[in-house]
mmCIF file of C-alpha atoms in Angstrom:
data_model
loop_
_atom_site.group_PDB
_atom_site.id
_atom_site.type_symbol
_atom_site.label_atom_id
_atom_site.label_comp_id
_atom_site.label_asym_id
_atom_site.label_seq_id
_atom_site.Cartn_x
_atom_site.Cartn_y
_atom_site.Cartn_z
ATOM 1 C CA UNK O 1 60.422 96.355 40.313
ATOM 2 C CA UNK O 2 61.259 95.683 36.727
ATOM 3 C CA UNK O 3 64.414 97.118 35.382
ATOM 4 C CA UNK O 4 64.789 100.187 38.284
ATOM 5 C CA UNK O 5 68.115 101.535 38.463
ATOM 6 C CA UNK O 6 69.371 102.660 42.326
ATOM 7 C CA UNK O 7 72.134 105.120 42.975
ATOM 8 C CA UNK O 8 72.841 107.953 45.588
ATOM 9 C CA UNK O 9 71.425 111.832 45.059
ATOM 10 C CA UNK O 10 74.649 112.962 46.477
ATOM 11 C CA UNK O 11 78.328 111.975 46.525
ATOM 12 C CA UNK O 12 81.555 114.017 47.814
ATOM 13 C CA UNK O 13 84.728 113.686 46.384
ATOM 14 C CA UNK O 14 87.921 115.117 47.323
ATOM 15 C CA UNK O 15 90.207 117.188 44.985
ATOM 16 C CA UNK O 16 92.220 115.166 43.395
ATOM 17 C CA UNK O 17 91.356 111.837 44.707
ATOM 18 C CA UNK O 18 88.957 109.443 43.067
ATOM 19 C CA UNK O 19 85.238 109.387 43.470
ATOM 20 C CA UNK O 20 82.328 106.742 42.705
ATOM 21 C CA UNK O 21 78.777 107.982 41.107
ATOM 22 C CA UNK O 22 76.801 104.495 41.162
ATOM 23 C CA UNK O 23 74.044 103.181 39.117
ATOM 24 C CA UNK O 24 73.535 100.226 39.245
ATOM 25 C CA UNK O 25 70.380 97.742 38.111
ATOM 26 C CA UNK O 26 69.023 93.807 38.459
ATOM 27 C CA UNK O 27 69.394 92.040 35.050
ATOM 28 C CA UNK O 28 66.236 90.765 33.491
ATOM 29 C CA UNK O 29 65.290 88.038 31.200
ATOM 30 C CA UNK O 30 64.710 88.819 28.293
ATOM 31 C CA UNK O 31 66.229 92.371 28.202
ATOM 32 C CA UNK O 32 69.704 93.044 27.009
ATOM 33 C CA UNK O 33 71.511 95.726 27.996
ATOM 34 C CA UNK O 34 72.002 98.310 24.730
ATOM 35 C CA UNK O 35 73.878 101.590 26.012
ATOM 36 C CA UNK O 36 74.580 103.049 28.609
ATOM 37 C CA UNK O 37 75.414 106.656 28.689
ATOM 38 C CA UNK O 38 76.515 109.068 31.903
ATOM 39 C CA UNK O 39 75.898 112.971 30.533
ATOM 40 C CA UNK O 40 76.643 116.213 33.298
ATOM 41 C CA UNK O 41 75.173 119.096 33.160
ATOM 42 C CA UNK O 42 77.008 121.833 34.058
ATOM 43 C CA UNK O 43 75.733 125.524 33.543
ATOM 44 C CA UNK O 44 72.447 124.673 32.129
ATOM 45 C CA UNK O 45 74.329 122.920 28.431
ATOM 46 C CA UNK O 46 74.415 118.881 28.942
ATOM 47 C CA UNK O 47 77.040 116.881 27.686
ATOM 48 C CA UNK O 48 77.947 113.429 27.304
ATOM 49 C CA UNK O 49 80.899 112.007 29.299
ATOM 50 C CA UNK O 50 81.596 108.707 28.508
ATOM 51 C CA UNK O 51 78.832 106.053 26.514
ATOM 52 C CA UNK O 52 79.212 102.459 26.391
ATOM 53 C CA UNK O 53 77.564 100.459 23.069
ATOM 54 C CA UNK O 54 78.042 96.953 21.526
ATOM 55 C CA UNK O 55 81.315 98.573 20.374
ATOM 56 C CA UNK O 56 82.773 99.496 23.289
ATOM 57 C CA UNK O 57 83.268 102.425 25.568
ATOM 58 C CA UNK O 58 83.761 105.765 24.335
ATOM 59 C CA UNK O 59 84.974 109.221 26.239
ATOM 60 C CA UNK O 60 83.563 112.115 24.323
ATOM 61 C CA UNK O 61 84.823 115.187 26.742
ATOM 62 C CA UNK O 62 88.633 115.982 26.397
ATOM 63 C CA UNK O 63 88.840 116.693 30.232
ATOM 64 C CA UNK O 64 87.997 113.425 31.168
ATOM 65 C CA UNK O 65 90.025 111.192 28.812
ATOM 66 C CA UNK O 66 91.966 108.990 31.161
ATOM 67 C CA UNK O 67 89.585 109.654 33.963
ATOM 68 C CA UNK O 68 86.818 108.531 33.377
ATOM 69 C CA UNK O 69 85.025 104.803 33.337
ATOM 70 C CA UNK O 70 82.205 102.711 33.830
ATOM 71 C CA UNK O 71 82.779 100.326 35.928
ATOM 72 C CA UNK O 72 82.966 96.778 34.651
ATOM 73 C CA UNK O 73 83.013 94.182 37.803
ATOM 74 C CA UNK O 74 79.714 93.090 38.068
ATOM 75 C CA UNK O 75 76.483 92.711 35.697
ATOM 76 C CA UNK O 76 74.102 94.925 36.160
ATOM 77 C CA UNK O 77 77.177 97.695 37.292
ATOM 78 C CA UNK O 78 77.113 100.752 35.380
ATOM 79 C CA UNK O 79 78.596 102.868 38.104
ATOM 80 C CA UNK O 80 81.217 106.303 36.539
ATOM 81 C CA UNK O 81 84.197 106.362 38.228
ATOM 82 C CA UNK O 82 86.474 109.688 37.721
ATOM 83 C CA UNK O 83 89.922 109.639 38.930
ATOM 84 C CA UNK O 84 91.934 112.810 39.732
ATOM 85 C CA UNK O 85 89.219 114.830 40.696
ATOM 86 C CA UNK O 86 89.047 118.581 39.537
ATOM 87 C CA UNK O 87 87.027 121.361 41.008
ATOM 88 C CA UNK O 88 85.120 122.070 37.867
ATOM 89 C CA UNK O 89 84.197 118.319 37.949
ATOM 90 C CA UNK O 90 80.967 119.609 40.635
ATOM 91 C CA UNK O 91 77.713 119.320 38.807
ATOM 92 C CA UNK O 92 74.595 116.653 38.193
ATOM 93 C CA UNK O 93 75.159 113.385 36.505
ATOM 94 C CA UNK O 94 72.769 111.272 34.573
ATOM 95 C CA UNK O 95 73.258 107.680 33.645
ATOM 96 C CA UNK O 96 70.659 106.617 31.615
ATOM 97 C CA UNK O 97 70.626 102.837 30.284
ATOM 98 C CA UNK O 98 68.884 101.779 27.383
ATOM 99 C CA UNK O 99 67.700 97.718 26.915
ATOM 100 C CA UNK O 100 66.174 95.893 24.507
ATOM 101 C CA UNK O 101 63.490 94.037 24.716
ATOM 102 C CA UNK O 102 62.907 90.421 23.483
ATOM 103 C CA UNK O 103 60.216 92.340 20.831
ATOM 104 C CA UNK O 104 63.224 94.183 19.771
ATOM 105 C CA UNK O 105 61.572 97.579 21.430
ATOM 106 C CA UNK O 106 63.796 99.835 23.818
ATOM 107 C CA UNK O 107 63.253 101.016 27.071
ATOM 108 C CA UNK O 108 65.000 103.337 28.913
ATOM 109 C CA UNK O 109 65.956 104.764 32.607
ATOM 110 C CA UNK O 110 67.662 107.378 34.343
ATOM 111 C CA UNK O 111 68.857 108.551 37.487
ATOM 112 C CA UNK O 112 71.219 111.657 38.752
ATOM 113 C CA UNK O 113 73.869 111.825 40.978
ATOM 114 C CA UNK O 114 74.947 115.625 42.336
ATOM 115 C CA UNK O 115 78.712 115.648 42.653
ATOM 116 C CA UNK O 116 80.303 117.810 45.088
ATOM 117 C CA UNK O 117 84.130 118.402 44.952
ATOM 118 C CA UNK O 118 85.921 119.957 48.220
ATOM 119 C CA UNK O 119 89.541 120.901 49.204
ATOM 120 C CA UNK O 120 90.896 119.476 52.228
ATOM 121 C CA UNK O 121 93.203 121.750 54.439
ATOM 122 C CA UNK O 122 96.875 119.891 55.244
ATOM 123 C CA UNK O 123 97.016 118.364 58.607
ATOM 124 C CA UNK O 124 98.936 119.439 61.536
ATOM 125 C CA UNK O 125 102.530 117.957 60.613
ATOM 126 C CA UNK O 126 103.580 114.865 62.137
ATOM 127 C CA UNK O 127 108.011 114.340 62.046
ATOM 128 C CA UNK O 128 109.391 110.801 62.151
ATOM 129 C CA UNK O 129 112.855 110.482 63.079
ATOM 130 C CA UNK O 130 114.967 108.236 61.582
ATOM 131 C CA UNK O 131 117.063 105.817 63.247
ATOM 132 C CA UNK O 132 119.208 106.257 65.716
ATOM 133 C CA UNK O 133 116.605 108.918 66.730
ATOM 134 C CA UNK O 134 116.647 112.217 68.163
ATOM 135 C CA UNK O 135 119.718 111.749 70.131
ATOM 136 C CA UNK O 136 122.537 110.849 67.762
ATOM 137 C CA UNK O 137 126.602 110.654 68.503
ATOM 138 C CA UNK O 138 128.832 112.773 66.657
ATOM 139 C CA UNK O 139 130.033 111.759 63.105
ATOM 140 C CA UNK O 140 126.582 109.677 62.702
ATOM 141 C CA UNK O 141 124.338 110.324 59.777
ATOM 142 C CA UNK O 142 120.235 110.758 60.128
ATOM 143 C CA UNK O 143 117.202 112.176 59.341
ATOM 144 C CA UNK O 144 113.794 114.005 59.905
ATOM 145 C CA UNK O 145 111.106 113.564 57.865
ATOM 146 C CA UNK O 146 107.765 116.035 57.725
ATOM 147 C CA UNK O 147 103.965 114.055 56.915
ATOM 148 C CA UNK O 148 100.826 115.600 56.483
ATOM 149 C CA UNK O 149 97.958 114.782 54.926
ATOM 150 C CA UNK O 150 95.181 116.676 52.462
ATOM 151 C CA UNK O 151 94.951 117.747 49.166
ATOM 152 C CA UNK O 152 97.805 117.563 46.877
ATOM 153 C CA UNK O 153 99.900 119.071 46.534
ATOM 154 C CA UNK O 154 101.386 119.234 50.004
ATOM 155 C CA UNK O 155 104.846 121.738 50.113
ATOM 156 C CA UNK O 156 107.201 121.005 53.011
ATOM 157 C CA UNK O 157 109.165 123.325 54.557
ATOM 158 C CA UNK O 158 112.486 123.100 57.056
ATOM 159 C CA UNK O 159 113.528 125.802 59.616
ATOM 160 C CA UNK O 160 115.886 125.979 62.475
ATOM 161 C CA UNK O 161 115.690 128.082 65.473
ATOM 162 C CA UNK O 162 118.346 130.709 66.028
ATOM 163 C CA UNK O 163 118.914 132.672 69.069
ATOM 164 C CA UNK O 164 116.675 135.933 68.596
ATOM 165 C CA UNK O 165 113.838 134.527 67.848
ATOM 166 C CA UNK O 166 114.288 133.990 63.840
ATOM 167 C CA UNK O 167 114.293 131.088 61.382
ATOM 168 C CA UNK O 168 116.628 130.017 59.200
ATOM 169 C CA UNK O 169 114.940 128.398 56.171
ATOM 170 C CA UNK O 170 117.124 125.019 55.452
ATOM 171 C CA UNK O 171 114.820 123.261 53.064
ATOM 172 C CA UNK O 172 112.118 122.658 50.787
ATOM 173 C CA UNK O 173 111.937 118.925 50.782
ATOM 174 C CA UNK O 174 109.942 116.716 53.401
ATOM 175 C CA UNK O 175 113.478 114.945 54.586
ATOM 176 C CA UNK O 176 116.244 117.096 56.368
ATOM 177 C CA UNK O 177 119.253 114.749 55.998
ATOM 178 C CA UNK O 178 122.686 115.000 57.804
ATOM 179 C CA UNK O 179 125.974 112.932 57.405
ATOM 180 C CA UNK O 180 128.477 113.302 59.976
ATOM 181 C CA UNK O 181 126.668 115.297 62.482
ATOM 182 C CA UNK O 182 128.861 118.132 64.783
ATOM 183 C CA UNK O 183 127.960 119.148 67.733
ATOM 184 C CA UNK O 184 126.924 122.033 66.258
ATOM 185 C CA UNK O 185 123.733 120.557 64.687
ATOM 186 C CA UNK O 186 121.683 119.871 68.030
ATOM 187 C CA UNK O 187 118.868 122.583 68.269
ATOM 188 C CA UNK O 188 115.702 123.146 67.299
ATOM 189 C CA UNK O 189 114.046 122.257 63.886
ATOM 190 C CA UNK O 190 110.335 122.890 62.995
ATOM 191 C CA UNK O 191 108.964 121.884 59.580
ATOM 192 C CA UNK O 192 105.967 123.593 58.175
ATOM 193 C CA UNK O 193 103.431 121.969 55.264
ATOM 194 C CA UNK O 194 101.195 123.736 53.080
ATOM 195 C CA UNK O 195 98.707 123.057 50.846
ATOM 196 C CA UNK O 196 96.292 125.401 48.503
#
């Protein structure tokens, strides 16, 4: 096929990551690439995101300045990247390119990509000791650390077990960190994480 462009009807990002919308086409003799524009439509108004022309690239939205680009790796490449995903960055995106013929006449494509933008719940927290471990001598120093993974960003929480069944709250960091341990230090410590 002459001058088709190929992408995906569908691609999933995750909040706050980075996501991929491709377009991509085969270059032909004898047509140049002019501009290439990638617009969304979001509650029924279109608007253009970014445009690239013989001067350059240009971001016209606010909300994606910084975010926003077409890729530039390979000819023929015209794939939008957005980085730092938001929520309200869901909706249908069209990259249309525009060449020029060797008669100087213009043709034009365009295909649309639905963008979907989820939340991922935190993980089930994993703890890493540090060394010496979970045994440690009197007067040593260590460490626990919480880990989860999801969407950012992740709170950490530290509690220890006291006799009666409650918690006492001994951080808000992902590392619990002691120097000269006592005796009085062995026990039982739970960390929770949370996310949105």
């Amino acid at each position: 096929a002459l001058l088709d462009l190929t992408g995906l009807g569908e691609v999933k990002g995750v909040w706050k990551d980075a996501a991929t919308l491709p377009c991509a086409y085969s270059p032909v003799q004898d047509f140049v690439q002019h501009t290439v524009a990638w617009t969304m439509v979001h509650d029924q108004s279109s608007s253009t995101v970014v445009r690239r022309d013989g001067s350059g690239d240009h971001v016209f939205l606010a909300k994606y300045r910084d975010r926003a680009s077409i890729l530039k790796d390979a000819p023929g490449n015209v794939s939008l990247r957005i980085t730092d995903l938001e929520i309200s960055d869901r909706g249908a995106y069209t990259c249309q390119v525009t060449w020029r013929a060797s008669n100087n006449s213009l043709v034009a494509k365009e295909i649309t990509t639905r963008l979907e933008v989820d939340k991922v719940a935190v993980t089930k927290p994993i703890i890493r000791a540090a060394e010496p471990g979970l045994a440690v001598p009197a007067g040593a120093n260590t460490s626990l650390t919480c880990v989860a993974s999801g969407s950012p960003p992740i709170s950490y929480r530290w509690f220890r077990r006291v006799p009666g069944g409650k918690a006492l709250l001994l951080s808000s960091q992902a590392e619990l960190a002691w120097d000269n341990l006592q005796p009085s230090d062995a026990g039982k410590y739970y960390c929770e994480a949370e996310n949105r």
